[in-house]
Amino acid sequence: MAIRTVTADLPVDIAWMPRQEAEKKSGYRIYQGGAVPGREIRIVNIKGWDVEACGGTHCTRTGEVGIIKI
């Protein structure tokens, strides 16, 4: 599943929005990594795959991850 997502080279969209708007649009699943502080939060969205509030570093496309070895 991970390899398919990487090779699909999906866009990783990043947007800042008010917390209430983000919760209304995507629900509380945006806090899978834990609650984030602030009235305005950064939302990272890989369409059809995942959406989360996150302050970390991200690629602009899933293809930038490269080969996954386990």
PDB file of C-alpha atoms in Angstrom:
ATOM      1  CA  MET A   1       0.000   0.000   0.000  1.00  0.00           C
ATOM      2  CA  ALA A   2       2.777   2.462   0.885  1.00  0.00           C
ATOM      3  CA  ILE A   3       4.713   1.727  -2.308  1.00  0.00           C
ATOM      4  CA  ARG A   4       1.582   2.299  -4.418  1.00  0.00           C
ATOM      5  CA  THR A   5       1.007   5.651  -2.729  1.00  0.00           C
ATOM      6  CA  VAL A   6       4.595   6.747  -3.319  1.00  0.00           C
ATOM      7  CA  THR A   7       4.670   5.639  -6.956  1.00  0.00           C
ATOM      8  CA  ALA A   8       1.311   7.326  -7.595  1.00  0.00           C
ATOM      9  CA  ASP A   9       3.202  10.623  -7.035  1.00  0.00           C
ATOM     10  CA  LEU A  10       0.176  12.216  -5.365  1.00  0.00           C
ATOM     11  CA  PRO A  11       0.242  15.933  -4.543  1.00  0.00           C
ATOM     12  CA  VAL A  12       0.675  16.861  -0.882  1.00  0.00           C
ATOM     13  CA  ASP A  13      -1.446  19.970  -0.319  1.00  0.00           C
ATOM     14  CA  ILE A  14      -0.708  22.256   2.622  1.00  0.00           C
ATOM     15  CA  ALA A  15      -3.127  24.954   3.778  1.00  0.00           C
ATOM     16  CA  TRP A  16      -3.563  27.146   6.851  1.00  0.00           C
ATOM     17  CA  MET A  17      -7.119  27.521   8.106  1.00  0.00           C
ATOM     18  CA  PRO A  18      -9.091  28.357  11.225  1.00  0.00           C
ATOM     19  CA  ARG A  19      -9.344  25.355  13.561  1.00  0.00           C
ATOM     20  CA  GLN A  20     -13.172  25.303  13.460  1.00  0.00           C
ATOM     21  CA  GLU A  21     -13.179  25.318   9.649  1.00  0.00           C
ATOM     22  CA  ALA A  22     -10.661  22.451   9.536  1.00  0.00           C
ATOM     23  CA  GLU A  23     -12.691  20.398  12.030  1.00  0.00           C
ATOM     24  CA  LYS A  24     -15.912  21.053  10.117  1.00  0.00           C
ATOM     25  CA  LYS A  25     -14.298  20.075   6.806  1.00  0.00           C
ATOM     26  CA  SER A  26     -12.319  17.003   7.921  1.00  0.00           C
ATOM     27  CA  GLY A  27     -13.554  16.072  11.400  1.00  0.00           C
ATOM     28  CA  TYR A  28     -11.450  15.250  14.423  1.00  0.00           C
ATOM     29  CA  ARG A  29      -9.379  12.725  12.450  1.00  0.00           C
ATOM     30  CA  ILE A  30      -7.042  15.639  11.701  1.00  0.00           C
ATOM     31  CA  TYR A  31      -5.658  15.142  15.225  1.00  0.00           C
ATOM     32  CA  GLN A  32      -4.366  11.575  14.711  1.00  0.00           C
ATOM     33  CA  GLY A  33      -0.889  12.768  15.656  1.00  0.00           C
ATOM     34  CA  GLY A  34      -2.224  14.661  18.668  1.00  0.00           C
ATOM     35  CA  ALA A  35      -3.887  18.018  19.213  1.00  0.00           C
ATOM     36  CA  VAL A  36      -2.064  21.069  17.870  1.00  0.00           C
ATOM     37  CA  PRO A  37      -2.120  24.527  19.479  1.00  0.00           C
ATOM     38  CA  GLY A  38      -3.521  27.698  17.942  1.00  0.00           C
ATOM     39  CA  ARG A  39      -6.681  29.098  16.447  1.00  0.00           C
ATOM     40  CA  GLU A  40      -5.284  28.698  12.946  1.00  0.00           C
ATOM     41  CA  ILE A  41      -3.738  25.333  12.091  1.00  0.00           C
ATOM     42  CA  ARG A  42      -1.806  23.880   9.182  1.00  0.00           C
ATOM     43  CA  ILE A  43      -3.579  21.065   7.365  1.00  0.00           C
ATOM     44  CA  VAL A  44      -1.618  18.556   5.278  1.00  0.00           C
ATOM     45  CA  ASN A  45      -3.789  16.682   2.774  1.00  0.00           C
ATOM     46  CA  ILE A  46      -2.902  13.785   0.505  1.00  0.00           C
ATOM     47  CA  LYS A  47      -6.185  13.592  -1.390  1.00  0.00           C
ATOM     48  CA  GLY A  48      -7.902  10.243  -1.051  1.00  0.00           C
ATOM     49  CA  TRP A  49      -5.293   9.017   1.416  1.00  0.00           C
ATOM     50  CA  ASP A  50      -4.820  11.166   4.545  1.00  0.00           C
ATOM     51  CA  VAL A  51      -5.522  14.578   6.066  1.00  0.00           C
ATOM     52  CA  GLU A  52      -3.962  15.790   9.318  1.00  0.00           C
ATOM     53  CA  ALA A  53      -3.076  18.879  11.270  1.00  0.00           C
ATOM     54  CA  CYS A  54       0.719  18.916  11.262  1.00  0.00           C
ATOM     55  CA  GLY A  55       3.600  21.300  11.781  1.00  0.00           C
ATOM     56  CA  GLY A  56       6.349  19.040  10.433  1.00  0.00           C
ATOM     57  CA  THR A  57       8.324  18.968   7.202  1.00  0.00           C
ATOM     58  CA  HIS A  58       6.599  17.429   4.179  1.00  0.00           C
ATOM     59  CA  CYS A  59       7.286  16.625   0.539  1.00  0.00           C
ATOM     60  CA  THR A  60       5.264  18.372  -2.143  1.00  0.00           C
ATOM     61  CA  ARG A  61       4.454  15.030  -3.812  1.00  0.00           C
ATOM     62  CA  THR A  62       4.449  11.448  -2.502  1.00  0.00           C
ATOM     63  CA  GLY A  63       6.920  10.425  -5.226  1.00  0.00           C
ATOM     64  CA  GLU A  64       9.629  12.474  -3.521  1.00  0.00           C
ATOM     65  CA  VAL A  65       9.797   9.811  -0.780  1.00  0.00           C
ATOM     66  CA  GLY A  66      11.583   7.378  -3.081  1.00  0.00           C
ATOM     67  CA  ILE A  67      12.182   3.682  -2.547  1.00  0.00           C
ATOM     68  CA  ILE A  68      10.771   2.102   0.619  1.00  0.00           C
ATOM     69  CA  LYS A  69      12.802  -0.795   2.039  1.00  0.00           C
ATOM     70  CA  ILE A  70      11.633  -2.910   4.947  1.00  0.00           C
TER      71      ILE A  70
END
